[in-house]
Structures are given as C-alpha cells and as structure tokens.
mmCIF file of C-alpha atoms in Angstrom:
data_model
loop_
_atom_site.group_PDB
_atom_site.id
_atom_site.type_symbol
_atom_site.label_atom_id
_atom_site.label_comp_id
_atom_site.label_asym_id
_atom_site.label_seq_id
_atom_site.Cartn_x
_atom_site.Cartn_y
_atom_site.Cartn_z
ATOM 1 C CA UNK A 203 1.542 14.346 3.919
ATOM 2 C CA UNK A 204 -1.764 15.826 5.178
ATOM 3 C CA UNK A 205 -2.055 13.318 8.178
ATOM 4 C CA UNK A 206 1.948 13.578 9.223
ATOM 5 C CA UNK A 207 1.356 17.465 9.460
ATOM 6 C CA UNK A 208 -1.747 17.417 11.186
ATOM 7 C CA UNK A 209 -0.124 15.154 13.714
ATOM 8 C CA UNK A 210 3.006 17.472 13.911
ATOM 9 C CA UNK A 211 0.503 20.617 14.570
ATOM 10 C CA UNK A 212 -1.213 18.579 17.316
ATOM 11 C CA UNK A 213 1.690 17.126 19.262
ATOM 12 C CA UNK A 214 4.766 18.951 18.340
ATOM 13 C CA UNK A 215 4.320 22.598 17.158
ATOM 14 C CA UNK A 216 3.693 24.727 20.281
ATOM 15 C CA UNK A 217 2.906 28.395 19.015
ATOM 16 C CA UNK A 218 -0.774 29.204 17.464
ATOM 17 C CA UNK A 219 1.013 30.884 14.473
ATOM 18 C CA UNK A 220 3.183 27.795 13.685
ATOM 19 C CA UNK A 221 0.250 25.448 14.176
ATOM 20 C CA UNK A 222 -2.091 27.376 11.895
ATOM 21 C CA UNK A 223 0.765 27.701 9.203
ATOM 22 C CA UNK A 224 1.400 23.957 9.488
ATOM 23 C CA UNK A 225 -2.106 22.985 9.182
ATOM 24 C CA UNK A 226 -2.465 25.292 6.181
ATOM 25 C CA UNK A 227 0.520 23.849 4.409
ATOM 26 C CA UNK A 228 -1.147 20.174 5.122
ATOM 27 C CA UNK A 229 -4.282 21.434 3.653
ATOM 28 C CA UNK A 230 -2.529 22.494 0.247
ATOM 29 C CA UNK A 231 -2.248 18.653 -0.890
ATOM 30 C CA UNK A 232 -5.828 17.807 -0.267
ATOM 31 C CA UNK A 233 -6.995 20.826 -1.961
ATOM 32 C CA UNK A 234 -4.924 19.890 -5.048
ATOM 33 C CA UNK A 235 -5.777 16.286 -5.108
ATOM 34 C CA UNK A 236 -8.848 15.908 -3.517
ATOM 35 C CA UNK A 237 -10.641 19.122 -4.951
ATOM 36 C CA UNK A 238 -8.772 21.166 -7.658
ATOM 37 C CA UNK A 239 -8.027 17.961 -9.842
ATOM 38 C CA UNK A 240 -11.363 15.966 -9.942
ATOM 39 C CA UNK A 241 -13.636 19.427 -9.819
ATOM 40 C CA UNK A 242 -11.876 21.358 -12.611
ATOM 41 C CA UNK A 243 -8.775 19.542 -14.177
ATOM 42 C CA UNK A 244 -10.237 16.015 -14.775
ATOM 43 C CA UNK A 245 -13.538 17.365 -16.529
ATOM 44 C CA UNK A 246 -11.570 19.852 -18.561
ATOM 45 C CA UNK A 247 -9.477 16.966 -20.024
ATOM 46 C CA UNK A 248 -12.679 14.724 -20.416
ATOM 47 C CA UNK A 249 -11.184 12.162 -17.850
ATOM 48 C CA UNK A 250 -13.454 10.037 -15.876
ATOM 49 C CA UNK A 251 -12.958 9.773 -12.259
ATOM 50 C CA UNK A 252 -11.596 6.423 -10.645
ATOM 51 C CA UNK A 253 -14.115 3.681 -9.590
ATOM 52 C CA UNK A 254 -15.349 3.792 -6.094
ATOM 53 C CA UNK A 255 -14.675 0.117 -5.317
ATOM 54 C CA UNK A 256 -10.801 0.560 -5.629
ATOM 55 C CA UNK A 257 -10.579 2.012 -2.005
ATOM 56 C CA UNK A 258 -12.999 -0.660 -0.730
ATOM 57 C CA UNK A 259 -10.825 -3.723 -2.074
ATOM 58 C CA UNK A 260 -9.718 -5.041 1.179
ATOM 59 C CA UNK A 261 -13.316 -5.311 2.597
ATOM 60 C CA UNK A 262 -14.654 -6.692 -0.543
ATOM 61 C CA UNK A 263 -11.981 -9.411 -0.474
ATOM 62 C CA UNK A 264 -12.399 -10.199 3.039
ATOM 63 C CA UNK A 265 -16.293 -10.855 2.493
ATOM 64 C CA UNK A 266 -15.324 -12.627 -0.454
ATOM 65 C CA UNK A 267 -13.017 -15.038 1.340
ATOM 66 C CA UNK A 268 -15.974 -15.855 3.827
ATOM 67 C CA UNK A 269 -18.127 -16.634 0.691
ATOM 68 C CA UNK A 270 -15.515 -19.028 -0.469
ATOM 69 C CA UNK A 271 -15.046 -20.773 2.768
ATOM 70 C CA UNK A 272 -18.401 -20.599 4.379
ATOM 71 C CA UNK A 273 -21.207 -20.266 1.731
ATOM 72 C CA UNK A 274 -23.442 -22.930 3.208
ATOM 73 C CA UNK A 275 -23.482 -20.812 6.553
ATOM 74 C CA UNK A 276 -24.886 -17.847 4.646
ATOM 75 C CA UNK A 277 -28.661 -17.083 4.908
ATOM 76 C CA UNK A 278 -30.590 -16.579 1.844
ATOM 77 C CA UNK A 279 -30.921 -12.813 2.514
ATOM 78 C CA UNK A 280 -27.217 -12.476 3.005
ATOM 79 C CA UNK A 281 -26.454 -14.253 -0.188
ATOM 80 C CA UNK A 282 -29.061 -12.054 -1.832
ATOM 81 C CA UNK A 283 -27.224 -8.937 -0.591
ATOM 82 C CA UNK A 284 -23.799 -10.160 -1.580
ATOM 83 C CA UNK A 285 -24.851 -10.987 -5.147
ATOM 84 C CA UNK A 286 -26.408 -7.490 -5.572
ATOM 85 C CA UNK A 287 -23.207 -5.822 -4.112
ATOM 86 C CA UNK A 288 -20.781 -8.050 -6.407
ATOM 87 C CA UNK A 289 -22.815 -8.242 -9.211
ATOM 88 C CA UNK A 290 -22.330 -12.014 -9.714
ATOM 89 C CA UNK A 291 -23.899 -14.982 -8.728
ATOM 90 C CA UNK A 292 -22.619 -16.408 -5.234
ATOM 91 C CA UNK A 293 -21.129 -19.372 -7.058
ATOM 92 C CA UNK A 294 -19.225 -17.133 -9.429
ATOM 93 C CA UNK A 295 -18.099 -15.156 -6.702
ATOM 94 C CA UNK A 296 -16.659 -18.331 -4.921
ATOM 95 C CA UNK A 297 -14.889 -19.592 -7.708
ATOM 96 C CA UNK A 298 -13.664 -16.025 -8.742
ATOM 97 C CA UNK A 299 -11.941 -15.372 -5.155
ATOM 98 C CA UNK A 300 -8.107 -15.454 -5.302
ATOM 99 C CA UNK A 301 -6.322 -15.477 -2.068
ATOM 100 C CA UNK A 302 -3.508 -12.905 -3.013
ATOM 101 C CA UNK A 303 -5.585 -10.292 -5.610
ATOM 102 C CA UNK A 304 -8.711 -8.580 -5.328
ATOM 103 C CA UNK A 305 -8.961 -7.839 -8.918
ATOM 104 C CA UNK A 306 -11.073 -10.900 -9.761
ATOM 105 C CA UNK A 307 -14.001 -9.686 -7.448
ATOM 106 C CA UNK A 308 -13.907 -6.161 -7.798
ATOM 107 C CA UNK A 309 -14.336 -5.162 -11.248
ATOM 108 C CA UNK A 310 -17.838 -3.376 -10.942
ATOM 109 C CA UNK A 311 -18.833 -0.076 -10.078
ATOM 110 C CA UNK A 312 -20.481 0.181 -6.627
ATOM 111 C CA UNK A 313 -23.372 2.554 -5.886
ATOM 112 C CA UNK A 314 -23.901 4.047 -2.621
ATOM 113 C CA UNK A 315 -26.475 1.367 -1.731
ATOM 114 C CA UNK A 316 -23.958 -1.246 -2.876
ATOM 115 C CA UNK A 317 -21.246 0.363 -0.469
ATOM 116 C CA UNK A 318 -23.985 0.466 2.393
ATOM 117 C CA UNK A 319 -24.760 -3.447 1.753
ATOM 118 C CA UNK A 320 -21.062 -4.032 1.634
ATOM 119 C CA UNK A 321 -20.061 -2.195 5.024
ATOM 120 C CA UNK A 322 -23.086 -3.946 6.919
ATOM 121 C CA UNK A 323 -22.333 -7.293 5.577
ATOM 122 C CA UNK A 324 -18.655 -6.662 6.373
ATOM 123 C CA UNK A 325 -19.704 -5.720 9.953
ATOM 124 C CA UNK A 326 -21.753 -8.903 10.306
ATOM 125 C CA UNK A 327 -19.126 -11.388 8.992
ATOM 126 C CA UNK A 328 -16.280 -9.682 11.213
ATOM 127 C CA UNK A 329 -18.298 -10.772 14.189
ATOM 128 C CA UNK A 330 -19.017 -14.324 12.739
ATOM 129 C CA UNK A 331 -16.029 -15.192 10.936
ATOM 130 C CA UNK A 332 -13.223 -12.959 12.311
ATOM 131 C CA UNK A 333 -10.501 -15.593 11.216
ATOM 132 C CA UNK A 334 -11.380 -15.437 7.733
ATOM 133 C CA UNK A 335 -11.805 -11.695 7.833
ATOM 134 C CA UNK A 336 -7.948 -11.388 8.990
ATOM 135 C CA UNK A 337 -6.746 -14.268 6.649
ATOM 136 C CA UNK A 338 -8.705 -12.227 3.606
ATOM 137 C CA UNK A 339 -6.609 -9.008 4.572
ATOM 138 C CA UNK A 340 -3.447 -11.117 5.062
ATOM 139 C CA UNK A 341 -3.318 -12.719 1.452
ATOM 140 C CA UNK A 342 -3.579 -9.130 0.001
ATOM 141 C CA UNK A 343 -0.621 -8.020 2.314
ATOM 142 C CA UNK A 344 1.480 -11.293 2.439
ATOM 143 C CA UNK A 345 4.380 -9.953 0.722
ATOM 144 C CA UNK A 346 4.673 -6.769 3.033
ATOM 145 C CA UNK A 347 5.803 -8.985 5.875
ATOM 146 C CA UNK A 348 6.621 -12.351 4.410
ATOM 147 C CA UNK A 349 9.600 -14.001 2.075
ATOM 148 C CA UNK A 350 9.192 -16.831 -0.265
ATOM 149 C CA UNK A 351 5.466 -15.899 -1.039
ATOM 150 C CA UNK A 352 4.174 -18.347 -4.017
ATOM 151 C CA UNK A 353 0.957 -19.702 -5.374
ATOM 152 C CA UNK A 354 0.426 -23.008 -7.038
ATOM 153 C CA UNK A 355 1.116 -21.635 -10.425
ATOM 154 C CA UNK A 356 3.570 -18.886 -9.726
ATOM 155 C CA UNK A 357 6.535 -18.101 -7.971
ATOM 156 C CA UNK A 358 8.421 -15.207 -6.533
ATOM 157 C CA UNK A 359 5.414 -13.322 -5.592
ATOM 158 C CA UNK A 360 7.328 -11.760 -2.743
ATOM 159 C CA UNK A 361 10.216 -9.971 -5.006
ATOM 160 C CA UNK A 362 10.387 -6.831 -6.595
ATOM 161 C CA UNK A 363 10.250 -7.551 -10.359
ATOM 162 C CA UNK A 364 11.066 -5.160 -13.285
ATOM 163 C CA UNK A 365 8.950 -4.831 -16.009
ATOM 164 C CA UNK A 366 11.302 -5.611 -18.863
ATOM 165 C CA UNK A 367 8.942 -5.806 -22.039
ATOM 166 C CA UNK A 368 5.619 -4.292 -23.163
ATOM 167 C CA UNK A 369 3.502 -7.257 -23.015
ATOM 168 C CA UNK A 370 1.375 -5.848 -20.165
ATOM 169 C CA UNK A 371 -1.116 -3.705 -21.915
ATOM 170 C CA UNK A 372 -4.687 -3.089 -21.877
ATOM 171 C CA UNK A 373 -6.778 -5.326 -23.964
ATOM 172 C CA UNK A 374 -9.121 -4.022 -27.079
ATOM 173 C CA UNK A 375 -7.198 -0.716 -27.184
ATOM 174 C CA UNK A 376 -5.835 -0.116 -30.582
ATOM 175 C CA UNK A 377 -2.269 0.697 -30.717
ATOM 176 C CA UNK A 378 -1.526 3.851 -32.660
ATOM 177 C CA UNK A 379 2.015 3.418 -32.339
ATOM 178 C CA UNK A 380 3.182 -0.313 -32.593
ATOM 179 C CA UNK A 381 6.545 -1.496 -30.753
ATOM 180 C CA UNK A 382 8.067 -4.294 -30.386
ATOM 181 C CA UNK A 383 7.114 -6.353 -26.804
ATOM 182 C CA UNK A 384 10.587 -7.806 -26.383
ATOM 183 C CA UNK A 385 13.958 -5.883 -26.799
ATOM 184 C CA UNK A 386 17.491 -7.092 -26.435
ATOM 185 C CA UNK A 387 18.038 -4.444 -23.705
ATOM 186 C CA UNK A 388 15.051 -5.454 -21.745
ATOM 187 C CA UNK A 389 15.654 -9.338 -22.144
ATOM 188 C CA UNK A 390 19.427 -8.820 -20.702
ATOM 189 C CA UNK A 391 17.942 -6.575 -17.705
ATOM 190 C CA UNK A 392 15.519 -9.414 -16.843
ATOM 191 C CA UNK A 393 18.302 -12.249 -16.983
ATOM 192 C CA UNK A 394 20.590 -9.964 -15.021
ATOM 193 C CA UNK A 395 17.864 -9.408 -12.301
ATOM 194 C CA UNK A 396 16.920 -13.151 -12.078
ATOM 195 C CA UNK A 397 20.164 -14.595 -12.691
ATOM 196 C CA UNK A 398 22.480 -12.249 -10.236
ATOM 197 C CA UNK A 399 20.743 -9.750 -8.133
ATOM 198 C CA UNK A 400 17.759 -11.756 -7.109
ATOM 199 C CA UNK A 401 19.855 -15.078 -7.021
ATOM 200 C CA UNK A 402 23.064 -13.849 -4.718
ATOM 201 C CA UNK A 403 22.401 -15.167 -1.070
ATOM 202 C CA UNK A 404 22.267 -12.568 1.582
ATOM 203 C CA UNK A 405 22.379 -9.694 -1.180
ATOM 204 C CA UNK A 406 19.049 -10.927 -2.896
ATOM 205 C CA UNK A 407 17.181 -9.617 0.405
ATOM 206 C CA UNK A 408 17.447 -6.383 -0.681
ATOM 207 C CA UNK A 409 15.146 -7.190 -3.614
ATOM 208 C CA UNK A 410 12.375 -8.411 -1.211
ATOM 209 C CA UNK A 411 9.376 -5.990 -0.714
ATOM 210 C CA UNK A 412 9.375 -7.291 2.985
ATOM 211 C CA UNK A 413 12.621 -5.625 3.425
ATOM 212 C CA UNK A 414 11.504 -2.281 2.521
ATOM 213 C CA UNK A 415 7.896 -2.589 3.496
ATOM 214 C CA UNK A 416 8.199 -3.639 7.042
ATOM 215 C CA UNK A 417 11.696 -4.919 8.403
ATOM 216 C CA UNK A 418 13.608 -1.553 7.695
ATOM 217 C CA UNK A 419 10.742 0.289 9.185
ATOM 218 C CA UNK A 420 10.451 -1.746 12.333
ATOM 219 C CA UNK A 421 14.228 -1.638 12.703
ATOM 220 C CA UNK A 422 13.863 2.311 12.954
ATOM 221 C CA UNK A 423 11.158 1.885 15.274
ATOM 222 C CA UNK A 424 12.961 -0.481 17.439
ATOM 223 C CA UNK A 425 15.961 2.322 17.413
ATOM 224 C CA UNK A 426 13.581 4.933 18.533
ATOM 225 C CA UNK A 427 11.722 2.860 21.309
ATOM 226 C CA UNK A 428 15.178 1.746 22.628
ATOM 227 C CA UNK A 429 16.454 5.472 23.039
ATOM 228 C CA UNK A 430 16.104 7.208 26.119
ATOM 229 C CA UNK A 431 15.273 10.627 24.859
ATOM 230 C CA UNK A 432 13.299 12.283 22.523
ATOM 231 C CA UNK A 433 11.076 9.234 21.406
ATOM 232 C CA UNK A 434 8.239 11.610 20.547
ATOM 233 C CA UNK A 435 10.518 13.622 18.181
ATOM 234 C CA UNK A 436 12.072 10.724 16.556
ATOM 235 C CA UNK A 437 8.522 9.303 16.137
ATOM 236 C CA UNK A 438 7.187 12.568 14.452
ATOM 237 C CA UNK A 439 10.391 12.793 12.457
ATOM 238 C CA UNK A 440 9.567 9.364 10.891
ATOM 239 C CA UNK A 441 5.668 9.731 10.531
ATOM 240 C CA UNK A 442 5.908 10.284 6.667
ATOM 241 C CA UNK A 443 7.605 6.697 6.644
ATOM 242 C CA UNK A 444 5.323 4.938 9.030
ATOM 243 C CA UNK A 445 1.983 6.153 7.598
ATOM 244 C CA UNK A 446 3.265 5.194 3.905
ATOM 245 C CA UNK A 447 3.902 1.618 5.456
ATOM 246 C CA UNK A 448 0.372 1.725 6.897
ATOM 247 C CA UNK A 449 -1.040 2.636 3.758
ATOM 248 C CA UNK A 450 0.460 -0.560 1.974
ATOM 249 C CA UNK A 451 -1.530 -2.594 4.123
ATOM 250 C CA UNK A 452 -4.689 -1.143 3.063
ATOM 251 C CA UNK A 453 -3.966 -2.084 -0.498
ATOM 252 C CA UNK A 454 -5.582 -4.553 -2.898
ATOM 253 C CA UNK A 455 -2.235 -6.471 -3.623
ATOM 254 C CA UNK A 456 1.348 -6.937 -2.554
ATOM 255 C CA UNK A 457 2.299 -9.715 -4.992
ATOM 256 C CA UNK A 458 2.888 -9.576 -8.774
ATOM 257 C CA UNK A 459 4.970 -7.238 -10.786
ATOM 258 C CA UNK A 460 2.756 -4.305 -10.423
ATOM 259 C CA UNK A 461 2.858 -4.467 -6.620
ATOM 260 C CA UNK A 462 6.564 -3.235 -6.858
ATOM 261 C CA UNK A 463 5.237 0.419 -7.542
ATOM 262 C CA UNK A 464 3.526 0.601 -4.486
ATOM 263 C CA UNK A 465 6.510 -0.040 -2.416
ATOM 264 C CA UNK A 466 8.882 2.160 -4.281
ATOM 265 C CA UNK A 467 7.917 5.098 -2.235
ATOM 266 C CA UNK A 468 9.758 3.206 0.670
ATOM 267 C CA UNK A 469 12.758 2.837 -1.351
ATOM 268 C CA UNK A 470 13.098 6.547 -1.834
ATOM 269 C CA UNK A 471 12.252 7.732 1.724
ATOM 270 C CA UNK A 472 13.562 4.980 4.043
ATOM 271 C CA UNK A 473 17.508 5.852 3.343
ATOM 272 C CA UNK A 474 16.663 9.616 4.274
ATOM 273 C CA UNK A 475 14.696 8.761 7.422
ATOM 274 C CA UNK A 476 17.157 6.035 8.493
ATOM 275 C CA UNK A 477 20.287 8.274 8.022
ATOM 276 C CA UNK A 478 18.282 11.297 10.028
ATOM 277 C CA UNK A 479 17.257 9.086 12.681
ATOM 278 C CA UNK A 480 20.893 7.675 13.190
ATOM 279 C CA UNK A 481 22.396 11.154 13.190
ATOM 280 C CA UNK A 482 19.671 12.161 15.629
ATOM 281 C CA UNK A 483 20.533 9.420 17.937
ATOM 282 C CA UNK A 484 24.495 9.783 17.653
ATOM 283 C CA UNK A 485 24.004 13.311 19.064
ATOM 284 C CA UNK A 486 24.495 13.117 22.990
ATOM 285 C CA UNK A 487 22.215 16.211 23.296
ATOM 286 C CA UNK A 488 20.507 16.744 20.060
ATOM 287 C CA UNK A 489 18.338 19.657 21.371
ATOM 288 C CA UNK A 490 21.505 21.912 22.696
ATOM 289 C CA UNK A 491 23.374 20.807 19.413
ATOM 290 C CA UNK A 492 20.417 22.101 17.314
ATOM 291 C CA UNK A 493 20.379 25.468 19.358
ATOM 292 C CA UNK A 494 24.227 25.766 19.105
ATOM 293 C CA UNK A 495 24.003 25.581 15.087
ATOM 294 C CA UNK A 496 21.212 27.871 14.990
ATOM 295 C CA UNK A 497 23.043 30.651 16.964
ATOM 296 C CA UNK A 498 26.104 30.162 14.713
#
C-alpha cells in the first residue's frame, strides 16, 4: 500500500495538494504497523517482536546453498564467519540445508554483527557463485512460477492445500482446551479437494499457486502492454497486485500447505484488478468517458 501510493504520488497525481494527501494517506499504514503497534501495543500485551532473521530468509538460504554445493571452496575465514552467523557447524549447515524451505537453517536470532557478516558473505558469494545464489532463491520460489513441483519424499508442493485437521500445532506448548485433530467434516473436505477439485483436468489449474502468483498477473501485464493507450494509468492501477506478486518472490517458502496463505491475497485482489483492467480496455476513450460520468 505504501509503495503503491508513493509511486502514485510521483508519477500520476499532478496537483501538489493531492500529492501531499496521497503521501499522508500512504504513511498511515506504516505508522500503524511500523511504529504504533511495535512501540505501544506489543509491549502492553507482553508480546515479543518477531525475529530479525525472517526478513533475511532468502539471502540466508542462498549462502546455505553455496555451503551445500561448494563447502570445499570456502576459506577458513569464510567458514568461521558462516558458522558464527548461522550458529551451527559448517557440516551441520550443509546437512540441514533443504532446497525448497529455509526453516532448517534460519532458526536462530541474528545480532547486528551477524547481519553485517551475512551481508558481506552474501555479496562475496554472489560474485563467486552467481548460479548457486540464483538456484538458492529459485528453490524457495519455485511453486510461484512452476507446476508439478515435488521433492523426493513429498508431492503436490505446487498446489494450494487446505488445512483439514488440527495436527499442525506448536510443540511443547500445553493445550488448555483439547480438541479432536481429525473430524468427519475436515476429512470430507480433504477427500473432496484431493479427489475432485485438484484431480479434474483443466479445472485443477485453478488450485495451482503459480496460476495466481504469476500466470494471471503476467496475463494482465500482457493486456496492458499490448494496449496502445493509457499504459501508465493501467500500470498504476494494477500496482498493488504487481507489488504483491513481487513480495511473494521475497518470501521464505512457496511450497507446503502454509505457503497457501501467502498467495491468498492474490486470490482476493486479482478478480478485482482483472475486471477493472478489462473494463478500462473496453472503453474507446476512457478519459472522455470518465469526464462524461463526472459531469453527469
């Protein structure tokens, strides 16, 4: 929201009063989420802030991929710095690495010193092993742009999967209210999804994460670029969707059930932006039509 409104103020809005109003409006989400909540609300509720390593999942995964593939090419100083950053032995890091999820290698809190060491290591390895760095990122994002993603022991990593039971919970936390993990309704939903929705040819493409993450947004981008008029306005109109798509590729995972929640915003907003874009393209003279409606 913030980025979309800032770009709107810079490239579309012309009057200074409207520019200022747009920037002020865009600052509201940041003030709430970035300042008010962590400064006042979380301490009042005795909630600890999130771990700093979550935003660094992708570079951590990329460096871990280099360690996995080229451990013997690393110098003693590089190995020592990597071990201090990841808080684990180099052999443990090499064994813990998993190409499609960053959780096994990012479970530690990073200090400012660790973050600086990670950044310098990442820059060096990007120069030395660019292919492995791209592959490290690609493994995390593969389900956003590819069908039939699977690992050796798991399948359907590219599908959107509903959680139909309560088995996924935090370990070592006492449950004050017990509940049944499996229910008849939950099992029925799971079977209906597996046997019908995701098994019907052609129709099952709707349940692919890539369909919402890249195929539909790229189709909308194609419609905009082939249009002879108002490309900038259409691009600005669809900015929230395109920015949301880019955010997916900066995340720590695109596979497994939990990745479904990351792509859900695209399911909510794409129908809106697709219909607005098609409506805009169907108008012979969008500006004059808009002016006529305003006068009426």
